[in-house]
PDB file of C-alpha atoms in Angstrom:
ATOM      1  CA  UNK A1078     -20.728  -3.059-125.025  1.00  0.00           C
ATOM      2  CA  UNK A1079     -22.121  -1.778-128.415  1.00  0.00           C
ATOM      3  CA  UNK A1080     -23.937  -4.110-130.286  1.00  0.00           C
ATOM      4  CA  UNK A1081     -21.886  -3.531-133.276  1.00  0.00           C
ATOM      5  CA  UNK A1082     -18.392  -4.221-131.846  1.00  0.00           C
ATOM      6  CA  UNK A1083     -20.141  -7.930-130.237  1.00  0.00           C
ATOM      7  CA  UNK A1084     -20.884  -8.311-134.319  1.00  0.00           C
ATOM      8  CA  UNK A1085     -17.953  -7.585-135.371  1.00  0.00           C
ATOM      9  CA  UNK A1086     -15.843  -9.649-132.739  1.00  0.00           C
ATOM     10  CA  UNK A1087     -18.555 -13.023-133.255  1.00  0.00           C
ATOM     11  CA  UNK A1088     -17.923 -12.478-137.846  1.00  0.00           C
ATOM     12  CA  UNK A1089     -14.143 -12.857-136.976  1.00  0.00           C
ATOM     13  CA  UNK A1090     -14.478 -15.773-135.252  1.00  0.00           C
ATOM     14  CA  UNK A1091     -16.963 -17.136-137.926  1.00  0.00           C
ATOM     15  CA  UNK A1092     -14.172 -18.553-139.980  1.00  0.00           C
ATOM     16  CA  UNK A1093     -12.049 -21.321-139.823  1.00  0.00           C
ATOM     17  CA  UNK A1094      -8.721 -20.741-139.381  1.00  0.00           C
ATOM     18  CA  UNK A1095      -9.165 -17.583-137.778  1.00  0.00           C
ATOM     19  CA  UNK A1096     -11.607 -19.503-134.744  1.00  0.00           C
ATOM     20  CA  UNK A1097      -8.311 -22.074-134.292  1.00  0.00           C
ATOM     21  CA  UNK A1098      -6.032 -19.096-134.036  1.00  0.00           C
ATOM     22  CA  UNK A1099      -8.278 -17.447-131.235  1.00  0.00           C
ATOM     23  CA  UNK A1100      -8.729 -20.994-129.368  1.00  0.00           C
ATOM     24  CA  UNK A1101      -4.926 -21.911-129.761  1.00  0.00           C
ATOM     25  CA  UNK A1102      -4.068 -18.345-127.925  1.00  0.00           C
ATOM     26  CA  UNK A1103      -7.162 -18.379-125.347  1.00  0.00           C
ATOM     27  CA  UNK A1104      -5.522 -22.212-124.304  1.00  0.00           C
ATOM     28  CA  UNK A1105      -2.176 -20.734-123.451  1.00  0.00           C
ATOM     29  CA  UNK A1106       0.017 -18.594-122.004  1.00  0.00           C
ATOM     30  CA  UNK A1107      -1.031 -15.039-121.490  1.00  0.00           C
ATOM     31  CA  UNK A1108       2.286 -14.333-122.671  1.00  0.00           C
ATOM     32  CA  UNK A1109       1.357 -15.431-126.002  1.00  0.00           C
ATOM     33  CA  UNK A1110       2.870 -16.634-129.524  1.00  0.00           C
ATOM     34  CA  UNK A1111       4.537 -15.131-132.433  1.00  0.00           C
ATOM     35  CA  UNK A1112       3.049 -15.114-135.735  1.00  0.00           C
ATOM     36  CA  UNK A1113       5.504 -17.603-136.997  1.00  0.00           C
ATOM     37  CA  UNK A1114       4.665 -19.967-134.008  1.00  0.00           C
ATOM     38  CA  UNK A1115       1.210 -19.765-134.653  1.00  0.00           C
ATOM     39  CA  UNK A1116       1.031 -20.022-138.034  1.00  0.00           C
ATOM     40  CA  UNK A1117       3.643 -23.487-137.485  1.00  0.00           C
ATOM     41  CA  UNK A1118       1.410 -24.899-134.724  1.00  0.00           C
ATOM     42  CA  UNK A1119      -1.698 -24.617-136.858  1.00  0.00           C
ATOM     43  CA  UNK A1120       0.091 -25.681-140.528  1.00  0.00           C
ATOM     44  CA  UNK A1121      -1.279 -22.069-141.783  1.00  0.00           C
ATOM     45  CA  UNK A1122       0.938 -20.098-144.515  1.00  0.00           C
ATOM     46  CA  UNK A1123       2.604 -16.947-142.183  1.00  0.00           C
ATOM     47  CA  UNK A1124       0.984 -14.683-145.455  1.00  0.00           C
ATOM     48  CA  UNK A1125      -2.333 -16.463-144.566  1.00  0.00           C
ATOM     49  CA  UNK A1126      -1.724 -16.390-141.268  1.00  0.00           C
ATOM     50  CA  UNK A1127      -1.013 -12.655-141.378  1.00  0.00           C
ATOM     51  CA  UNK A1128      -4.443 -12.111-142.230  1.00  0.00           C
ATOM     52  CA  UNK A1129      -6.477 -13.730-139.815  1.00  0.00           C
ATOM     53  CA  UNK A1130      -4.459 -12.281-137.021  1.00  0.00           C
ATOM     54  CA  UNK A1131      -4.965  -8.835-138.428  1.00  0.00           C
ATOM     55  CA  UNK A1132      -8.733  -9.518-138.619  1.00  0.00           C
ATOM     56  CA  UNK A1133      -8.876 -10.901-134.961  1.00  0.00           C
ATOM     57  CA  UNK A1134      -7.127  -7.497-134.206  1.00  0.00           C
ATOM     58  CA  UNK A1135      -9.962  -5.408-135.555  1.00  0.00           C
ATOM     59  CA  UNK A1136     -12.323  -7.502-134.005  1.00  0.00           C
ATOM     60  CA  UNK A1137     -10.420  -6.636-131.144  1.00  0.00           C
ATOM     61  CA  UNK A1138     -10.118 -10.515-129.861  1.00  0.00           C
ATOM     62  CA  UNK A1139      -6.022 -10.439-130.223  1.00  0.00           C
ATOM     63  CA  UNK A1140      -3.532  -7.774-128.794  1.00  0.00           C
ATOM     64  CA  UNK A1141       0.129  -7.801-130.381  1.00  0.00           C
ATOM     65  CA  UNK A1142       3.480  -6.160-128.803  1.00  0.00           C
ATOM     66  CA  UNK A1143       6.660  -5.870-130.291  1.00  0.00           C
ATOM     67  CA  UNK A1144       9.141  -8.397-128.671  1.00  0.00           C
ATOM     68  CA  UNK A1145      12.831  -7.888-130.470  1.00  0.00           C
ATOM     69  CA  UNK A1146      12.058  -8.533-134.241  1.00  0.00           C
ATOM     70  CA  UNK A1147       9.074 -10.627-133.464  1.00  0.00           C
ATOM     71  CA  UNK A1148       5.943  -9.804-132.718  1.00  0.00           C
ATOM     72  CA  UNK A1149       3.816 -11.220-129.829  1.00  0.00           C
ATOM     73  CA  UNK A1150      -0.029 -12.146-130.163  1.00  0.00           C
ATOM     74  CA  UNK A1151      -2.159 -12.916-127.143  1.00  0.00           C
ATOM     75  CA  UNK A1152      -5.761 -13.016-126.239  1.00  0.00           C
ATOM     76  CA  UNK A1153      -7.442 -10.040-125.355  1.00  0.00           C
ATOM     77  CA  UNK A1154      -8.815 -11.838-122.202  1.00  0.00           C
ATOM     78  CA  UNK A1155     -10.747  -8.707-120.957  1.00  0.00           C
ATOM     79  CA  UNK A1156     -12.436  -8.488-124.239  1.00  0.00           C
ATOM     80  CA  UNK A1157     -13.841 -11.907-124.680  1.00  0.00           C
ATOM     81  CA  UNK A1158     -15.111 -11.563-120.678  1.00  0.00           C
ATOM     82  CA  UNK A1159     -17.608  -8.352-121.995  1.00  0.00           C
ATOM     83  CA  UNK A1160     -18.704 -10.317-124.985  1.00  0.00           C
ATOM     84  CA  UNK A1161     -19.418 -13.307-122.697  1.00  0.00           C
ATOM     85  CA  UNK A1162     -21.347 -10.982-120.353  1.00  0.00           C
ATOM     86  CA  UNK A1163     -22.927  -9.297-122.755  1.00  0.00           C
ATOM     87  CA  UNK A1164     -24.256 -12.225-124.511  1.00  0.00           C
ATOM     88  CA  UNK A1165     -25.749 -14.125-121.677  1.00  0.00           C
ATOM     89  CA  UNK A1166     -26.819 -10.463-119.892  1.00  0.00           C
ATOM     90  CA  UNK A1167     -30.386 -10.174-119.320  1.00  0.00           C
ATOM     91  CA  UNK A1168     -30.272  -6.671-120.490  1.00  0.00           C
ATOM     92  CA  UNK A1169     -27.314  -6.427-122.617  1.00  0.00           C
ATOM     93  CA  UNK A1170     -27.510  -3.277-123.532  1.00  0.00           C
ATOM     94  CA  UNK A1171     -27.178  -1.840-119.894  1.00  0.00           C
ATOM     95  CA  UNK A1172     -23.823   0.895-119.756  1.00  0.00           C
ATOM     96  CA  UNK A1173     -21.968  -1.432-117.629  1.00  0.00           C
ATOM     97  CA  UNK A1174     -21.317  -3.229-120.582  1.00  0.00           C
ATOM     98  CA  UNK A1175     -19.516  -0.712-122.710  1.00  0.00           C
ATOM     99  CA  UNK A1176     -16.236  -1.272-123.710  1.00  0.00           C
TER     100      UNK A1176
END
């Protein structure tokens, strides 16, 4: 895993709202939650909410899929397992760690 794209995923998560929108999805399902569930459950406006989760989708923490006229964020599981190995790797910038 690049250096860059560990960055990138660790400055999302530096904020706020957008950490208790990660840790609300990582605690459940893997089926996930709609944007309008979320932003409910955590008392965050759905424009404010909006943002964060398209943030965390840069960073490449959430994955979204269409479900009818909703649409569906859930923890990209896989990706938080290759930050967690590469930050506690002894050599962390060995290939097996690319993304």
């Amino acid at each position: 895993m690049k250096e860059k794209k560990v960055v990138r995923a660790l400055a999302a998560l530096a904020q706020e709202s957008r950490l208790a929108v990660f840790r609300l999805l990582m605690e459940g399902e893997e089926v996930g939650m709609s944007a309008g569930a979320i932003s409910k459950t955590l008392q965050i406006p759905p424009t404010t909410m909006s943002f964060h989760l398209a943030q965390l989708k840069t960073a490449g923490l959430v994955d979204s899929r269409k479900e009818g006229r909703s649409i569906i964020y859930s923890a990209n599981r896989k990706r938080v397992k290759k930050i967690a190995n590469y930050l506690t790797a002894k050599k962390p910038v060995e290939a097996e760690y690319t993304l």
